[in-house]
CSV table of C-alpha atoms and ligand atoms in Angstrom, one decimal:
chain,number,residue,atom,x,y,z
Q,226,UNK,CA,-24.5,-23.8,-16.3
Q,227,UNK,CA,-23.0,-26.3,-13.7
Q,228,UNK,CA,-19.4,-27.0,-13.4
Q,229,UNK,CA,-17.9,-30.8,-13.1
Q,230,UNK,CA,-14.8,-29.5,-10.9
Q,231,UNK,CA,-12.2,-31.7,-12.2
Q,232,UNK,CA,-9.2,-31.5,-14.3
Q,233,UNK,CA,-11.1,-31.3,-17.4
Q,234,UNK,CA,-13.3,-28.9,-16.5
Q,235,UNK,CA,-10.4,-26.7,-15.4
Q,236,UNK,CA,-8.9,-26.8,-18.7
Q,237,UNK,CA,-11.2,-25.7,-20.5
Q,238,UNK,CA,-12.2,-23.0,-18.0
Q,239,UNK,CA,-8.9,-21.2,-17.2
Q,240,UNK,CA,-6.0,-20.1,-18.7
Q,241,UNK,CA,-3.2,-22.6,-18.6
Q,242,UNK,CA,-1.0,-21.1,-16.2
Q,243,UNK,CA,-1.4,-23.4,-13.2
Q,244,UNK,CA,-0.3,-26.8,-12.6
Q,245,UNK,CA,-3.3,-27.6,-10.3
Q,246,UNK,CA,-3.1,-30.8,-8.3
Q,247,UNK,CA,-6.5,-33.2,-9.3
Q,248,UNK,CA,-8.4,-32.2,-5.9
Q,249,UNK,CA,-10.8,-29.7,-5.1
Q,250,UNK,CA,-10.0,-28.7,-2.1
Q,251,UNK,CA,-13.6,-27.6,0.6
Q,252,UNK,CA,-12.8,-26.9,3.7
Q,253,UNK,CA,-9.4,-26.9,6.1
Q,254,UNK,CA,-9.1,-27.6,9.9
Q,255,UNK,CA,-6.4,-27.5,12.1
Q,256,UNK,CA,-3.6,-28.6,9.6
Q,257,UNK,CA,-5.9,-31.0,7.5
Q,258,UNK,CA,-7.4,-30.1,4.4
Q,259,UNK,CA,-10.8,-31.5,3.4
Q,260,UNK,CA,-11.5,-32.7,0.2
Q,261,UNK,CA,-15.3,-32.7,-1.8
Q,262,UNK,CA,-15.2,-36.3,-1.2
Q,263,UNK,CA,-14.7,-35.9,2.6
Q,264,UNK,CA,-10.9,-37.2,2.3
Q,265,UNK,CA,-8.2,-35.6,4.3
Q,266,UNK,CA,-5.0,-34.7,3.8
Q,267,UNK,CA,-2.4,-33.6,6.0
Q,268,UNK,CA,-1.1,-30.1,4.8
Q,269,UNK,CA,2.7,-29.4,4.8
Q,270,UNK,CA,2.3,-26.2,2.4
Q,271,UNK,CA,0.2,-24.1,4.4
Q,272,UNK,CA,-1.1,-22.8,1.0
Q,273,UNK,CA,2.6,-21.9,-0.3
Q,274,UNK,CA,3.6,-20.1,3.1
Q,275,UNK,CA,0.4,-18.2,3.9
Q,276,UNK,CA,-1.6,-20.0,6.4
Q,277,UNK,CA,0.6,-20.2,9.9
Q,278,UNK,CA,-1.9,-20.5,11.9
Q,279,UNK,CA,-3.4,-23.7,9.6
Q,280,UNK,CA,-7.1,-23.6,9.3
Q,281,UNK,CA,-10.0,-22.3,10.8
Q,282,UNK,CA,-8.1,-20.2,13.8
Q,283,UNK,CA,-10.9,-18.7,15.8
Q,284,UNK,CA,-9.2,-15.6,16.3
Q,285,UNK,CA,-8.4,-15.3,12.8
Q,286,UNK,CA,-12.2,-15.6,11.5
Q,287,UNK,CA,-13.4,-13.7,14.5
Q,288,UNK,CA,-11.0,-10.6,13.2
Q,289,UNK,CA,-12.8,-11.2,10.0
Q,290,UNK,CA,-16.0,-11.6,10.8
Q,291,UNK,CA,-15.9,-8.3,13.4
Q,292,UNK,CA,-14.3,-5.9,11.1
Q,293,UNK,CA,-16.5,-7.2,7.9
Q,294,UNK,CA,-19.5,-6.3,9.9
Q,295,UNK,CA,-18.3,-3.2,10.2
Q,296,UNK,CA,-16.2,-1.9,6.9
Q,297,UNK,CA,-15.3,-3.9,4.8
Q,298,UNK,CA,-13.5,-1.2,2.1
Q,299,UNK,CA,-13.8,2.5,2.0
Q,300,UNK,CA,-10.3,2.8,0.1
Q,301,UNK,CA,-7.1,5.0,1.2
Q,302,UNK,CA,-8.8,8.3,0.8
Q,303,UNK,CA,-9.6,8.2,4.5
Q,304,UNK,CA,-7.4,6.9,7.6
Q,305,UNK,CA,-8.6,3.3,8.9
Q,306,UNK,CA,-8.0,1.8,12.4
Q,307,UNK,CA,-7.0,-1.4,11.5
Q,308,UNK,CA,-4.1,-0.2,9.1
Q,309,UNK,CA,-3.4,2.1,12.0
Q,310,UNK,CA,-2.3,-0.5,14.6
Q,311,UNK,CA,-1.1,-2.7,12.1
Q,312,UNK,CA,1.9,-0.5,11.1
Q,313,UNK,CA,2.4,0.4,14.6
Q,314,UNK,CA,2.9,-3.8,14.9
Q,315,UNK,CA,5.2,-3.8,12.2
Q,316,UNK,CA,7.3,-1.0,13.0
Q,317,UNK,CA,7.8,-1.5,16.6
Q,318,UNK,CA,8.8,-5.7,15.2
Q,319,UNK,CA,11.3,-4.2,12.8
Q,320,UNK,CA,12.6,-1.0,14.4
Q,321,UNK,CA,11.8,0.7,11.0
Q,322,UNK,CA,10.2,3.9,10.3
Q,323,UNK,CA,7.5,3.8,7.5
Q,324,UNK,CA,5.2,1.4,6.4
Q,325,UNK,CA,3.4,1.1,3.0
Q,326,UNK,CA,0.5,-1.6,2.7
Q,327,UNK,CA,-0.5,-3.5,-0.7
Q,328,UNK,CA,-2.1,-6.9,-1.7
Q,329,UNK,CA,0.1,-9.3,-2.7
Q,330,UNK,CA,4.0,-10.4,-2.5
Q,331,UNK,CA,5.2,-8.7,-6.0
Q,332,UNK,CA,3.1,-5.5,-5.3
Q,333,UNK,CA,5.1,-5.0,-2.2
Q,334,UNK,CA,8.6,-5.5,-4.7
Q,335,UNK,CA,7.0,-3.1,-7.0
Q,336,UNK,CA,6.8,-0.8,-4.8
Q,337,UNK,CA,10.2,-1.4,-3.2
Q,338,UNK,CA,11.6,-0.7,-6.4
Q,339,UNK,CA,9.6,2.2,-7.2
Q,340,UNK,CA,10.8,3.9,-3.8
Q,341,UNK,CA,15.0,2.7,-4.5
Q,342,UNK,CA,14.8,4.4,-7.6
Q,343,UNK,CA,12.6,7.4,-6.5
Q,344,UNK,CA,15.6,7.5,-3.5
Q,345,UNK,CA,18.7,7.6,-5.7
Q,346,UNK,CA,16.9,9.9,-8.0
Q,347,UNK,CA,18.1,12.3,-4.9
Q,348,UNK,CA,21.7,11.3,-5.1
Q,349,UNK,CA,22.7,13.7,-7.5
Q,350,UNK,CA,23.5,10.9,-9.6
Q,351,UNK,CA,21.6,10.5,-12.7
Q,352,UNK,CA,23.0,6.9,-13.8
Q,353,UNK,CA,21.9,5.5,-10.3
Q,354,UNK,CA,18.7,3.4,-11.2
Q,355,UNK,CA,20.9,-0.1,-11.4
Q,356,UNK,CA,18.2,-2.2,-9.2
Q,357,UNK,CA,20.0,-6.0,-8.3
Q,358,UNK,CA,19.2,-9.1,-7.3
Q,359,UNK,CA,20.8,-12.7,-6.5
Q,360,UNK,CA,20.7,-15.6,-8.7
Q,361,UNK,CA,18.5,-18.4,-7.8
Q,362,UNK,CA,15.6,-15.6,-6.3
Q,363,UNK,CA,12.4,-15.4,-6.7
Q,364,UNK,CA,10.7,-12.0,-6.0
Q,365,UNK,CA,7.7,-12.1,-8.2
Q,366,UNK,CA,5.6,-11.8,-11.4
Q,367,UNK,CA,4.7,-8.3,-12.6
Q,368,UNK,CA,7.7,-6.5,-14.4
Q,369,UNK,CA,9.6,-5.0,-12.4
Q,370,UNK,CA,9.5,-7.8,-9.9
Q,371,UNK,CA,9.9,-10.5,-12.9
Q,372,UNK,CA,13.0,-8.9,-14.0
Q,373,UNK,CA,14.6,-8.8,-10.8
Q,374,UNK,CA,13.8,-12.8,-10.5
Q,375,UNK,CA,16.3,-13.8,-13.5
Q,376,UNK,CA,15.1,-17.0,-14.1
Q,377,UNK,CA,15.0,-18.3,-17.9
Q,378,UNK,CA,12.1,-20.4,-17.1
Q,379,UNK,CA,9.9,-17.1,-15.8
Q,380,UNK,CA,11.4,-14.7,-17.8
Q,381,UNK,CA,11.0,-16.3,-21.8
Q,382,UNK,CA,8.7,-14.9,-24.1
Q,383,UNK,CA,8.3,-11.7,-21.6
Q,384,UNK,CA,11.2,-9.8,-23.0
Q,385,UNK,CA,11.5,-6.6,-22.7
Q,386,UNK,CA,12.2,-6.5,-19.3
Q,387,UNK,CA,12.5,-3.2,-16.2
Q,388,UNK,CA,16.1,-1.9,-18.2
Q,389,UNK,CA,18.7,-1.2,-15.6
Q,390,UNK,CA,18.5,-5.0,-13.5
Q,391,UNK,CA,20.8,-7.1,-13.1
Q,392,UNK,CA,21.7,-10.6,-10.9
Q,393,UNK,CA,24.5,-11.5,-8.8
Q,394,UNK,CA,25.6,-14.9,-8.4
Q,395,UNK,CA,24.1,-16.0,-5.1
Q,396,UNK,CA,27.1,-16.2,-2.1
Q,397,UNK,CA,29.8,-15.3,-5.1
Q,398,UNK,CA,31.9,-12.3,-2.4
Q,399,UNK,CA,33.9,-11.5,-6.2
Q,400,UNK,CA,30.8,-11.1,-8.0
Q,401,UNK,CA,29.2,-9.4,-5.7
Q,402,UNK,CA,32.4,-6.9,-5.4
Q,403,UNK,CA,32.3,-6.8,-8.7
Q,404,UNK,CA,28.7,-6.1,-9.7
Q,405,UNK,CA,27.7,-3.1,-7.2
Q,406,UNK,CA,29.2,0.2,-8.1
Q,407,UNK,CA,27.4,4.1,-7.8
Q,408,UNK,CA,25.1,2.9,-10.1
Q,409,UNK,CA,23.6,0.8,-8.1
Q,410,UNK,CA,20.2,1.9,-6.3
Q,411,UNK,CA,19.2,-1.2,-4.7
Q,412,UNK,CA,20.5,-4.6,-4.1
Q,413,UNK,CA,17.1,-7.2,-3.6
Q,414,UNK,CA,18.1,-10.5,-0.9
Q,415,UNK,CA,15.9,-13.4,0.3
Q,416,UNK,CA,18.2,-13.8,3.3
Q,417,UNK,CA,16.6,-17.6,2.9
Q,418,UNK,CA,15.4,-18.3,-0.8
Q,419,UNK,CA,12.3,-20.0,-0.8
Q,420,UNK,CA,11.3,-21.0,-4.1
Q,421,UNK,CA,15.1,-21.5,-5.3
Q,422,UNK,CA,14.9,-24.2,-2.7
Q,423,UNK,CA,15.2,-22.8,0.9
Q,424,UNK,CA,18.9,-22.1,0.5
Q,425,UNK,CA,20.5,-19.9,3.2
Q,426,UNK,CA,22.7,-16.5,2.5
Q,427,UNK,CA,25.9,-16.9,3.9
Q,428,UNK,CA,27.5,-14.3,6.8
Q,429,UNK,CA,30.6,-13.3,4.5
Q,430,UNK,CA,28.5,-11.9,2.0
Q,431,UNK,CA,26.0,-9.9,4.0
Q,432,UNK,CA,28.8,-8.8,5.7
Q,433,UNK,CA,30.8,-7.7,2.3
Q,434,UNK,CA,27.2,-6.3,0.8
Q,435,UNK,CA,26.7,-3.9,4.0
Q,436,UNK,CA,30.7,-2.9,3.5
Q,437,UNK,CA,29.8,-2.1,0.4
Q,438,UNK,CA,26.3,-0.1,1.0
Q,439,UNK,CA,28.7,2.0,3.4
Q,440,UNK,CA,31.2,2.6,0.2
Q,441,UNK,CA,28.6,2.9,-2.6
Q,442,UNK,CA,25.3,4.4,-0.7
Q,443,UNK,CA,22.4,1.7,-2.0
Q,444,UNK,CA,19.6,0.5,-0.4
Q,445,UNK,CA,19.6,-3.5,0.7
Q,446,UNK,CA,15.9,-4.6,0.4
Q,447,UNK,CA,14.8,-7.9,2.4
Q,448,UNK,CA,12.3,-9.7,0.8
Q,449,UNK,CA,10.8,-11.6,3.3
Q,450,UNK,CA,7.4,-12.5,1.4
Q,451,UNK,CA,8.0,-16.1,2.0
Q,452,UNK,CA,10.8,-16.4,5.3
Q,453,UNK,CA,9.2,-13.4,7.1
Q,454,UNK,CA,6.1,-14.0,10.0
Q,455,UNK,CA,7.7,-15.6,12.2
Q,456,UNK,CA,8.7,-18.9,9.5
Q,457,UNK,CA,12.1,-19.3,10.4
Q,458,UNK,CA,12.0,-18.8,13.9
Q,459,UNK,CA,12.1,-15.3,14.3
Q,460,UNK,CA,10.1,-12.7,13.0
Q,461,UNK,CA,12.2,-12.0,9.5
Q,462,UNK,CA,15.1,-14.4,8.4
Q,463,UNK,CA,17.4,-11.8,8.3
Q,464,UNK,CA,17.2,-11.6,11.7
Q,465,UNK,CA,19.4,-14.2,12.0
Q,466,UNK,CA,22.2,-12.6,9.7
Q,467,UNK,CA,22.2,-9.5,11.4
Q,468,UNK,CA,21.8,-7.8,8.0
Q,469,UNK,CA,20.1,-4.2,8.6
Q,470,UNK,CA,17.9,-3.8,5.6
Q,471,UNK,CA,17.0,-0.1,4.7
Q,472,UNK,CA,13.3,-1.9,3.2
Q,473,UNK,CA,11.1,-5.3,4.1
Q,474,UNK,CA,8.8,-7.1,2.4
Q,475,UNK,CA,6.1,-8.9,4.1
Q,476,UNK,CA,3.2,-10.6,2.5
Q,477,UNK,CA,2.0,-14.5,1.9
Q,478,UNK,CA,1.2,-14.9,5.6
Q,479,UNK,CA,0.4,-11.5,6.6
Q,480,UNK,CA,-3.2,-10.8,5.9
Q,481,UNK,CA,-4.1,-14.5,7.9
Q,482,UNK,CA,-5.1,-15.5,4.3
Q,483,UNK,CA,-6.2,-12.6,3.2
Q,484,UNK,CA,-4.3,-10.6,0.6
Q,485,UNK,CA,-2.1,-8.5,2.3
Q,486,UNK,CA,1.7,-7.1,1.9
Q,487,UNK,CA,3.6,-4.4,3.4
Q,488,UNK,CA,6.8,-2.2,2.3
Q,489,UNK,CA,8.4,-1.4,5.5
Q,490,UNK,CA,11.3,1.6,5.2
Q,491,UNK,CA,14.1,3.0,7.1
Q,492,UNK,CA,14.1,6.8,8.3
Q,493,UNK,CA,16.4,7.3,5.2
Q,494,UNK,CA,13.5,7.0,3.4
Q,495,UNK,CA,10.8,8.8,5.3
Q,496,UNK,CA,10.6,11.4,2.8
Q,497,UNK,CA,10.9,10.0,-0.9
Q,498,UNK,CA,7.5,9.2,-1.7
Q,499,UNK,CA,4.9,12.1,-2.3
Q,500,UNK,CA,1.3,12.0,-1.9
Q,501,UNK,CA,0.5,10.4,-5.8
Q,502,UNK,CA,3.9,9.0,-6.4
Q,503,UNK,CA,2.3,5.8,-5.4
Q,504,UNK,CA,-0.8,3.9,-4.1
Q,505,UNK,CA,-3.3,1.2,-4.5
Q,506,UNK,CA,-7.3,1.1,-4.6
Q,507,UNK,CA,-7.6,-2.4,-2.1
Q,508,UNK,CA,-4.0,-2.0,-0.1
Q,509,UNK,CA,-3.8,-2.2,3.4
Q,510,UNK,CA,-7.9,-3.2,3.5
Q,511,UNK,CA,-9.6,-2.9,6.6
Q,512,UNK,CA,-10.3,-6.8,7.1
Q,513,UNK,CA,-7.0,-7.7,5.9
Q,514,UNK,CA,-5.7,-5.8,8.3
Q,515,UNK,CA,-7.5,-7.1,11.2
Q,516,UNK,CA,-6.7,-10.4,10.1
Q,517,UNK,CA,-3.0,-9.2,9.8
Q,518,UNK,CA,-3.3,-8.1,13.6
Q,519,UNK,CA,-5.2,-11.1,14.5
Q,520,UNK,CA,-2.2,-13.1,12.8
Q,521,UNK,CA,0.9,-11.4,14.8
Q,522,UNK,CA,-1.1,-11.4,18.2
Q,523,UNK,CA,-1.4,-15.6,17.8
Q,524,UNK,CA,2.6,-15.5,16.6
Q,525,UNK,CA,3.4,-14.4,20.2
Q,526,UNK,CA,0.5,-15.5,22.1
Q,527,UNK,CA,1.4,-19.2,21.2
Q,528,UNK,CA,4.8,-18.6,20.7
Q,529,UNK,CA,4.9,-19.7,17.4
Q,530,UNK,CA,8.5,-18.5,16.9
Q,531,UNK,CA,9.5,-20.9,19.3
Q,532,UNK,CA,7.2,-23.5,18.3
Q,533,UNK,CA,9.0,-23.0,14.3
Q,534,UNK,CA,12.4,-23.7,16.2
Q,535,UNK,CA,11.7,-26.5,18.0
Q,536,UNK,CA,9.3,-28.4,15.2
Q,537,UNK,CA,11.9,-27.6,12.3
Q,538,UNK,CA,14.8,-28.7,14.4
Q,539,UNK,CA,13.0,-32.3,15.1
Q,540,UNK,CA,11.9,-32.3,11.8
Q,541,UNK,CA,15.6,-31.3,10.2
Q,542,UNK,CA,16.8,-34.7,12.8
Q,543,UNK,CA,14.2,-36.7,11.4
Q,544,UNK,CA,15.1,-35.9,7.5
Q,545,UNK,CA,18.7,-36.3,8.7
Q,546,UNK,CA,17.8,-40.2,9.8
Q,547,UNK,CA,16.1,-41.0,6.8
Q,548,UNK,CA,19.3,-39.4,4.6
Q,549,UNK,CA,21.5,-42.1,6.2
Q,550,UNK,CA,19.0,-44.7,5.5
Q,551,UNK,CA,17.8,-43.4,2.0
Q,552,UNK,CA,20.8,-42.9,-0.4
Q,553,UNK,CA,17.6,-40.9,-2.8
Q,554,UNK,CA,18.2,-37.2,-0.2
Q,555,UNK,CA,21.0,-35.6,-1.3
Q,556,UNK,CA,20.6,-33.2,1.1
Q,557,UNK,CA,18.7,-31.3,3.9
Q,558,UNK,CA,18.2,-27.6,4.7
Q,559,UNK,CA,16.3,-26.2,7.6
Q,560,UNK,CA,15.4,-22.3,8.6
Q,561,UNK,CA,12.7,-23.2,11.4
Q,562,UNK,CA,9.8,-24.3,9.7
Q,563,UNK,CA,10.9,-23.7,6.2
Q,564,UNK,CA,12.5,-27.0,5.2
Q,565,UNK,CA,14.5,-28.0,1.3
Q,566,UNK,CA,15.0,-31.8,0.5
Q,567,UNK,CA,17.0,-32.3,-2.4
Q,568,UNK,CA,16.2,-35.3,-4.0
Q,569,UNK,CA,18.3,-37.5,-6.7
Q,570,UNK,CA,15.1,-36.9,-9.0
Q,571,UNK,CA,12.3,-35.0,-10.1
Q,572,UNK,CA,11.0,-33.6,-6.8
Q,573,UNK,CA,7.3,-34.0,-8.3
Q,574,UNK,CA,7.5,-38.0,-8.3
Q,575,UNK,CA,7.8,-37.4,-4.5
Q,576,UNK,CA,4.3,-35.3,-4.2
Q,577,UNK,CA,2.2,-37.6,-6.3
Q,578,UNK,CA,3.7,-40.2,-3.9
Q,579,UNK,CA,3.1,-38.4,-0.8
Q,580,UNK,CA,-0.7,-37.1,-2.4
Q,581,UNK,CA,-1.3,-40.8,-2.6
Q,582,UNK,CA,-0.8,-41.2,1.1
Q,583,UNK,CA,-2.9,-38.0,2.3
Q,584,UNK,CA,0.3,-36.1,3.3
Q,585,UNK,CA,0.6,-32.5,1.1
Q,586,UNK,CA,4.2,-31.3,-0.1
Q,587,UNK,CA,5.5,-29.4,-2.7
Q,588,UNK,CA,8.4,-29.5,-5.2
Q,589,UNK,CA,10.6,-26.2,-6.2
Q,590,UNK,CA,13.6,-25.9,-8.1
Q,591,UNK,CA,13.0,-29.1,-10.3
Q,592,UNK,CA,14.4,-31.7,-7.3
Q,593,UNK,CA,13.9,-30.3,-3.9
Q,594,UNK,CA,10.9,-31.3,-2.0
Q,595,UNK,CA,9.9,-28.4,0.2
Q,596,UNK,CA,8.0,-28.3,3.2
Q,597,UNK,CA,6.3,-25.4,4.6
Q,598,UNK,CA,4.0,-26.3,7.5
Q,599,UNK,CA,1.8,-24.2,9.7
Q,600,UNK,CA,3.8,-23.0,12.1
Q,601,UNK,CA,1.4,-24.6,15.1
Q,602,UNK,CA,2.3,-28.2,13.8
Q,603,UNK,CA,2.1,-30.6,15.9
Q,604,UNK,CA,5.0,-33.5,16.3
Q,605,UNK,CA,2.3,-36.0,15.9
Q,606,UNK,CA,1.4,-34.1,12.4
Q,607,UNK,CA,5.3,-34.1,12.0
Q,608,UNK,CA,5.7,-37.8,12.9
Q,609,UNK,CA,3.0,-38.8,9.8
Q,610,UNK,CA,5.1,-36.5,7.3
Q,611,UNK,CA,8.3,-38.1,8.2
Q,612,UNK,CA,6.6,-41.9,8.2
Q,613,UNK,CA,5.0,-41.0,4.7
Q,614,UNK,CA,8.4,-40.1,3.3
Q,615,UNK,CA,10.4,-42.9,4.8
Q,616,UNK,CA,7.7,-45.6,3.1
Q,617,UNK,CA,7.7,-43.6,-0.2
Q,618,UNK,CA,12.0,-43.7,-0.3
Q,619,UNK,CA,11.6,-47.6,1.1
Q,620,UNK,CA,9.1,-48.7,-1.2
Q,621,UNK,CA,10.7,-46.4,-3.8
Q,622,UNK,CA,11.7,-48.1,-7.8
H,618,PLP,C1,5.6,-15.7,-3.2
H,618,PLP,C2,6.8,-14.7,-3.2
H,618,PLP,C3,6.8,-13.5,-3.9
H,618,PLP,C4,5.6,-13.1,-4.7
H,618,PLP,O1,4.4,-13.0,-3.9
H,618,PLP,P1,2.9,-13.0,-4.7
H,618,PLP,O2,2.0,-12.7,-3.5
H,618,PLP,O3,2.8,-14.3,-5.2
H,618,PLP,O4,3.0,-11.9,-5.7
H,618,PLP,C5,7.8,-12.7,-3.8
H,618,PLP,N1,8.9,-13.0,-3.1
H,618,PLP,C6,9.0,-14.2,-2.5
H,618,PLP,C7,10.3,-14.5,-1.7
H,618,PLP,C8,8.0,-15.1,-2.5
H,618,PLP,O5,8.1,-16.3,-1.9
């Protein structure tokens, strides 16, 4: 039977758990998506994060294409190349010890908090299995990673949650004081949040959480799913903070597209997991992981870190312009390329709007337009965003 691809269609097809924009989406070049009907659209989403090369990278599909020829799976029952020089990458990028490869973003906090706990089940301490997180987060959808992200909107109708999780208010220095005690296993930070709206941690309370860490002996995991590979300007956000995490997080952009994550871990924690404490039939695939490799050589081959810090900061001045002009922004945050406009409204007028004029955003957190472009984005590219927001907030009712 032969599918009409359009909103109808999907509904009765699929489970209703999407919000699917009315396109169907064939083929993406550059930073332009191609529609069915041969429309383009200029993509400021990058998929949610994932593609930072845009589309169509020849070195990119030429990873693909060389490792598929040659394995495509043979599972982690035998050692691969690709996985290999992969961790080697990401260890010698993070100065960490151990690496740990699965397929998606909440996989790799899954695992996270299956090696905290594992850890401080070697303290000697048998209440220390408290895992936290910070209001506003988002780390994921299976359990463990659900409970950590203590949203009402995510979490209702899911209860029971992972016992022993909790949330501290994000930058609160007193709750934060007060929340962490010998309990505590593992404290989970987006050091920029990225679905709560791309707002950044501030210095005083890294700087209390490590104090505490020394005083109460817990892990601090950075979950760089979304801010990590290069987004912000460097190659993890918290590299900005000077936070030391004892685990990282890597995924949406890492496999080139592919699906791809990896647990990275401090020499503290070289020895907690056993062979069978954990594992993963498809992690750390072979052509993911060429992909992966593909993807970091282009990060500093085109100095894309550079390229982030140089194409936010015009496009944080641009926003800027149109705040003084447009009383709508309420305000503008800006880690590289990983932008947050909050809006006076819903932030999903603002996408229909820009969909209308072939420029792709996205809304989070109910009224902040986000923007997260390929990180090879062109000022050109950036010049149309900017002139399709300032007609939407001119012509705005
Ligand atoms: C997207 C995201 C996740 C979850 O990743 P999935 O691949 O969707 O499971 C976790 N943490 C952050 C910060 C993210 O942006």
């Amino acid at each position: 039977m032969r599918s009409v691809i359009n909103s109808e269609t999907e509904q009765r097809l699929f489970f209703h758990n999407y919000k699917r924009l009315p396109l169907s989406v064939s083929r993406g070049e550059g930073r332009y998506l191609y529609m069915e009907d041969g429309s383009r659209y200029l993509d400021m989403i990058s998929g949610i994060g994932v593609n930072a090369l845009g589309y169509g990278d020849r070195r990119i599909v030429e990873a693909i294409t060389r490792q598929a020829g040659k394995l495509i799976h043979a599972s982690n029952l035998f050692m691969m190349k690709p996985q290999f020089e992969l961790a080697e990458k990401l260890i010698g990028i993070t100065g960490l010890s151990k690496v740990f490869f699965a397929n998606s973003g909440t996989e790799a906090i899954e695992a996270a908090i299956k090696l905290s706990r594992k850890w401080a089940a070697g303290s000697g301490n048998p209440a220390k299995k408290q895992v936290l997180s910070l209001s506003n987060c988002f780390h994921g959808r299976t359990y463990g990673a659900m409970s950590l992200t203590a949203k009402p909107k995510y979490l209702e109708g899911f209860d029971p949650l992972l016992p022993a999780t909790g949330s501290i208010a994000f930058n609160d220095i007193e709750d934060l004081e007060s929340k962490v005690t010998g309990d505590t296993a593992a404290v989970f930070v987006e050091c920029v949040q990225g679905e709560g709206g791309v707002h950044g941690i501030s210095k005083e309370f890294l700087a209390l959480l490590a104090e505490l860490r020394k005083k109460h002996d817990f892990l601090v995991v950075a979950d760089e799913i979304q801010a990590g590979c290069g987004r912000t300007g460097k190659f993890c956000s918290y590299m900005h903070f000077g936070l030391e995490p004892d685990i990282v997080c890597l995924a949406k952009p890492l496999g080139g597209g592919l699906p791809l994550s990896a647990v990275i871990g401090s020499p503290k924690l070289e020895n907690v997991f056993a062979a069978g404490n954990h594992g993963t039939t498809f992690g750390g695939n072979p052509v993911a992981c060429a992909a992966g490799l593909a993807l970091i050589d282009a990060i500093y081959e085109d100095a894309l870190m550079e390229r982030a810090t140089e194409s936010g900061e015009w496009l944080k001045n641009e926003i800027d312009a149109l705040a003084a002009r447009h009383p709508q922004i309420e305000d503008v945050r800006q880690y590289g390329l990983m932008i947050g406009i909050t809006v006076r409204r819903e932030a999903s007028y603002y996408v229909e709007e820009a969909l209308k004029r072939k420029v792709i955003v996205n809304a989070t957190s109910q009224n902040v337009i986000r923007l997260l472009p390929p990180l090879n984005l062109d000022l050109d590219e950036a010049q149309q965003c900017i002139d399709c927001l300032d007609e939407i907030f001119s012509q705005e009712t």
